[in-house]
Tab-separated table of N, CA and C in Angstrom:
chain	number	residue	atom	x	y	z
A	244	MET	N	-6.546	2.428	1.520
A	244	MET	CA	-6.341	3.361	2.378
A	244	MET	C	-4.754	4.100	2.920
A	245	LYS	N	-3.704	2.635	2.461
A	245	LYS	CA	-3.055	3.484	2.265
A	245	LYS	C	-2.038	4.101	1.420
A	246	GLN	N	-2.163	3.664	0.622
A	246	GLN	CA	-1.746	4.789	-0.551
A	246	GLN	C	-2.769	6.095	-0.599
A	247	GLU	N	-3.889	6.817	0.046
A	247	GLU	CA	-3.975	8.056	0.205
A	247	GLU	C	-3.390	8.136	1.497
A	248	ILE	N	-3.305	7.756	2.469
A	248	ILE	CA	-2.193	8.205	3.674
A	248	ILE	C	-0.974	8.350	3.382
A	249	THR	N	-0.309	7.483	2.452
A	249	THR	CA	0.960	7.863	2.109
A	249	THR	C	1.238	9.119	1.166
A	250	LYS	N	0.156	9.416	0.114
A	250	LYS	CA	-0.044	10.838	-0.238
A	250	LYS	C	-0.218	11.536	0.413
A	251	ILE	N	-0.844	11.342	1.051
A	251	ILE	CA	-1.155	12.961	2.347
A	251	ILE	C	0.155	13.079	3.339
A	252	LYS	N	0.733	11.740	3.671
A	252	LYS	CA	2.108	12.133	4.271
A	252	LYS	C	3.183	12.764	3.259
A	253	ALA	N	3.401	12.873	2.003
A	253	ALA	CA	4.290	12.903	0.934
A	253	ALA	C	4.422	14.744	1.380
A	254	LYS	N	2.618	14.579	0.533
A	254	LYS	CA	2.509	16.221	0.742
A	254	LYS	C	2.863	17.341	1.796
A	255	GLN	N	2.249	15.617	3.226
A	255	GLN	CA	2.351	16.745	4.947
A	255	GLN	C	3.231	15.835	5.781
A	256	PRO	N	4.620	16.295	5.688
A	256	PRO	CA	5.552	15.421	6.007
A	256	PRO	C	5.429	15.640	7.612
A	257	ASN	N	5.055	16.648	8.262
A	257	ASN	CA	5.095	16.720	9.735
A	257	ASN	C	4.005	15.969	10.193
A	258	ILE	N	2.983	15.949	9.224
A	258	ILE	CA	1.511	15.378	9.735
A	258	ILE	C	1.442	14.135	10.306
A	259	THR	N	0.671	14.310	11.529
A	259	THR	CA	0.675	12.756	12.312
A	259	THR	C	0.034	11.819	11.554
A	260	HIS	N	0.511	10.397	11.942
A	260	HIS	CA	-0.290	8.985	11.491
A	260	HIS	C	-1.748	9.586	11.691
A	261	LYS	N	-2.695	10.049	12.667
A	261	LYS	CA	-4.032	9.520	12.859
A	261	LYS	C	-4.222	10.832	12.407
A	262	ALA	N	-3.867	12.191	12.254
A	262	ALA	CA	-4.476	13.325	11.481
A	262	ALA	C	-4.264	12.884	9.624
A	263	ALA	N	-3.336	11.997	9.051
A	263	ALA	CA	-4.156	11.681	7.689
A	263	ALA	C	-4.961	10.907	7.583
A	264	PHE	N	-4.471	9.948	8.327
A	264	PHE	CA	-5.959	8.467	8.649
A	264	PHE	C	-7.296	9.596	8.557
A	265	THR	N	-6.877	9.744	9.831
A	265	THR	CA	-8.095	11.240	9.423
A	265	THR	C	-8.741	11.909	8.592
A	266	GLU	N	-7.954	13.025	7.529
A	266	GLU	CA	-7.448	13.423	6.036
A	266	GLU	C	-8.602	12.055	5.037
A	267	ALA	N	-7.266	11.330	4.988
A	267	ALA	CA	-7.627	9.999	4.356
A	267	ALA	C	-9.391	9.421	4.041
A	268	ALA	N	-9.585	9.328	5.522
A	268	ALA	CA	-10.919	8.753	6.181
A	268	ALA	C	-12.563	9.497	5.067
A	269	GLN	N	-11.707	11.222	5.589
A	269	GLN	CA	-12.620	12.000	4.422
A	269	GLN	C	-12.851	12.450	3.205
A	270	ARG	N	-11.571	11.889	2.528
A	270	ARG	CA	-11.887	11.992	1.178
A	270	ARG	C	-12.197	10.889	0.798
A	271	TRP	N	-12.621	9.530	1.951
A	271	TRP	CA	-12.741	8.286	0.605
A	271	TRP	C	-14.226	8.470	1.451
A	272	LYS	N	-14.911	9.062	2.170
A	272	LYS	CA	-16.536	9.158	2.644
A	272	LYS	C	-17.159	9.986	0.680
A	273	ILE	N	-15.828	11.173	0.032
A	273	ILE	CA	-16.699	11.562	-1.265
A	273	ILE	C	-16.296	10.936	-2.167
A	274	SER	N	-15.605	9.955	-2.112
A	274	SER	CA	-14.252	9.653	-2.942
A	274	SER	C	-15.777	8.535	-4.216
A	275	LEU	N	-15.390	8.738	-5.275
A	275	LEU	CA	-16.117	8.101	-6.361
A	275	LEU	C	-17.035	6.753	-6.104
A	276	ASN	N	-15.122	5.996	-5.751
A	276	ASN	CA	-14.753	4.776	-5.855
A	276	ASN	C	-15.329	4.571	-4.546
A	277	ASN	N	-16.103	5.071	-3.742
A	277	ASN	CA	-16.686	4.448	-2.827
A	277	ASN	C	-17.767	3.971	-2.926
A	278	PRO	N	-18.468	2.708	-2.665
A	278	PRO	CA	-19.089	2.330	-3.356
A	278	PRO	C	-20.458	2.690	-2.472
A	279	LYS	N	-20.479	3.294	-1.394
A	279	LYS	CA	-22.167	3.902	-0.620
A	279	LYS	C	-22.270	4.735	-1.857
A	280	ASN	N	-21.236	5.543	-2.835
A	280	ASN	CA	-21.836	7.076	-3.198
A	280	ASN	C	-22.426	6.415	-4.553
A	281	ASN	N	-22.924	5.245	-4.840
A	281	ASN	CA	-22.993	4.968	-6.180
A	281	ASN	C	-24.292	5.222	-6.600
A	282	SER	N	-25.668	6.292	-5.720
A	282	SER	CA	-26.419	6.300	-6.377
A	282	SER	C	-26.191	8.083	-6.373
A	283	ILE	N	-25.422	8.422	-5.639
A	283	ILE	CA	-24.604	9.683	-6.370
A	283	ILE	C	-24.103	9.802	-8.089
A	284	ASN	N	-23.114	8.379	-7.609
A	284	ASN	CA	-22.461	8.566	-9.015
A	284	ASN	C	-23.404	8.375	-9.766
A	285	GLU	N	-24.393	7.356	-9.485
A	285	GLU	CA	-24.927	6.730	-11.385
A	285	GLU	C	-25.496	8.696	-11.519
A	286	ALA	N	-26.388	9.531	-10.732
A	286	ALA	CA	-26.996	10.819	-10.983
A	286	ALA	C	-25.996	11.628	-11.784
A	287	ILE	N	-24.724	11.758	-11.265
A	287	ILE	CA	-23.930	12.456	-11.911
A	287	ILE	C	-23.513	11.463	-13.585
A	288	ASN	N	-23.488	11.008	-13.922
A	288	ASN	CA	-23.019	9.943	-14.481
A	288	ASN	C	-24.063	10.509	-16.114
A	289	ILE	N	-25.281	10.289	-15.348
A	289	ILE	CA	-26.628	10.158	-16.315
A	289	ILE	C	-26.496	11.652	-16.523
A	290	ILE	N	-26.569	12.790	-16.140
A	290	ILE	CA	-26.457	13.915	-16.140
A	290	ILE	C	-25.612	14.894	-17.230
A	291	SER	N	-23.698	13.797	-16.554
A	291	SER	CA	-22.621	14.455	-17.046
A	291	SER	C	-22.705	13.743	-19.172
A	292	ASN	N	-23.534	12.554	-18.891
A	292	ASN	CA	-23.669	12.056	-20.242
A	292	ASN	C	-24.624	12.510	-20.866
A	293	LYS	N	-26.170	13.292	-20.279
A	293	LYS	CA	-26.893	13.922	-21.186
A	293	LYS	C	-26.556	15.197	-21.636
A	294	ASP	N	-27.463	15.452	-22.697
A	294	ASP	CA	-27.412	16.783	-23.743
A	294	ASP	C	-27.953	17.691	-22.179
A	295	LEU	N	-27.378	18.159	-21.913
A	295	LEU	CA	-28.217	19.410	-21.287
A	295	LEU	C	-28.737	20.531	-21.687
A	296	GLU	N	-30.154	20.599	-22.304
A	296	GLU	CA	-30.903	20.854	-23.133
A	296	GLU	C	-31.805	22.372	-22.537
A	297	SER	N	-31.181	22.376	-21.237
A	297	SER	CA	-32.113	23.327	-19.744
A	297	SER	C	-31.214	23.571	-19.220
A	298	GLU	N	-31.431	25.141	-18.803
A	298	GLU	CA	-30.868	25.779	-17.474
A	298	GLU	C	-31.260	24.766	-16.483
A	299	ASP	N	-32.796	24.200	-16.420
A	299	ASP	CA	-32.664	22.993	-14.616
A	299	ASP	C	-31.941	22.162	-15.081
A	300	ASP	N	-31.631	21.422	-16.048
A	300	ASP	CA	-30.563	20.806	-16.422
A	300	ASP	C	-29.459	21.049	-15.989
A	301	LEU	N	-29.059	22.174	-16.185
A	301	LEU	CA	-27.095	22.601	-15.542
A	301	LEU	C	-27.457	23.037	-14.171
A	302	LEU	N	-28.872	22.976	-13.488
A	302	LEU	CA	-28.981	24.317	-12.197
A	302	LEU	C	-28.677	22.060	-11.182
A	303	ILE	N	-29.588	21.071	-11.643
A	303	ILE	CA	-29.216	20.174	-10.935
A	303	ILE	C	-28.449	19.472	-11.128
A	304	GLY	N	-27.567	18.812	-12.272
A	304	GLY	CA	-26.298	19.267	-12.480
A	304	GLY	C	-25.355	19.668	-11.559
A	305	ASN	N	-25.151	20.791	-11.017
A	305	ASN	CA	-24.660	21.167	-10.182
A	305	ASN	C	-25.150	21.506	-8.739
A	306	LEU	N	-26.261	21.284	-8.115
A	306	LEU	CA	-26.485	20.879	-7.392
A	306	LEU	C	-26.060	19.380	-7.007
A	307	ILE	N	-26.761	18.658	-8.191
A	307	ILE	CA	-25.266	17.284	-7.240
A	307	ILE	C	-24.511	17.428	-6.823
A	308	PHE	N	-23.567	18.455	-7.764
A	308	PHE	CA	-21.909	18.283	-7.765
A	308	PHE	C	-21.413	18.658	-5.975
A	309	ASN	N	-22.619	19.598	-5.940
A	309	ASN	CA	-22.110	20.649	-4.373
A	309	ASN	C	-22.587	19.450	-3.145
A	310	ILE	N	-23.709	18.563	-3.857
A	310	ILE	CA	-24.343	17.840	-2.474
A	310	ILE	C	-23.172	16.965	-2.521
A	311	LYS	N	-22.040	16.272	-3.828
A	311	LYS	CA	-20.802	15.229	-3.842
A	311	LYS	C	-20.090	16.445	-3.274
A	312	PHE	N	-19.400	16.762	-3.651
A	312	PHE	CA	-18.041	17.265	-2.767
A	312	PHE	C	-18.655	18.781	-1.432
A	313	ASN	N	-19.546	19.020	-1.031
A	313	ASN	CA	-19.892	19.309	0.210
A	313	ASN	C	-19.576	21.298	0.113
A	314	TYR	N	-19.939	21.219	-0.971
A	314	TYR	CA	-19.477	22.624	-1.523
A	314	TYR	C	-20.420	23.658	-1.261
């Protein structure tokens, strides 16, 4: 968290610590490094390591990406 807050403050020097912390927490929520995201990470890895043979495979991969990154 400290490193992420430092990055945020470097890009936005006028940001308050509280706002930087909130932004860092939101990033952690969807981070691939967050252990709570393991099931989604596994699904992404399965699809990305698999040959996409059909349009359905690609749609599933896109759906997982969109869920993961809230698009």
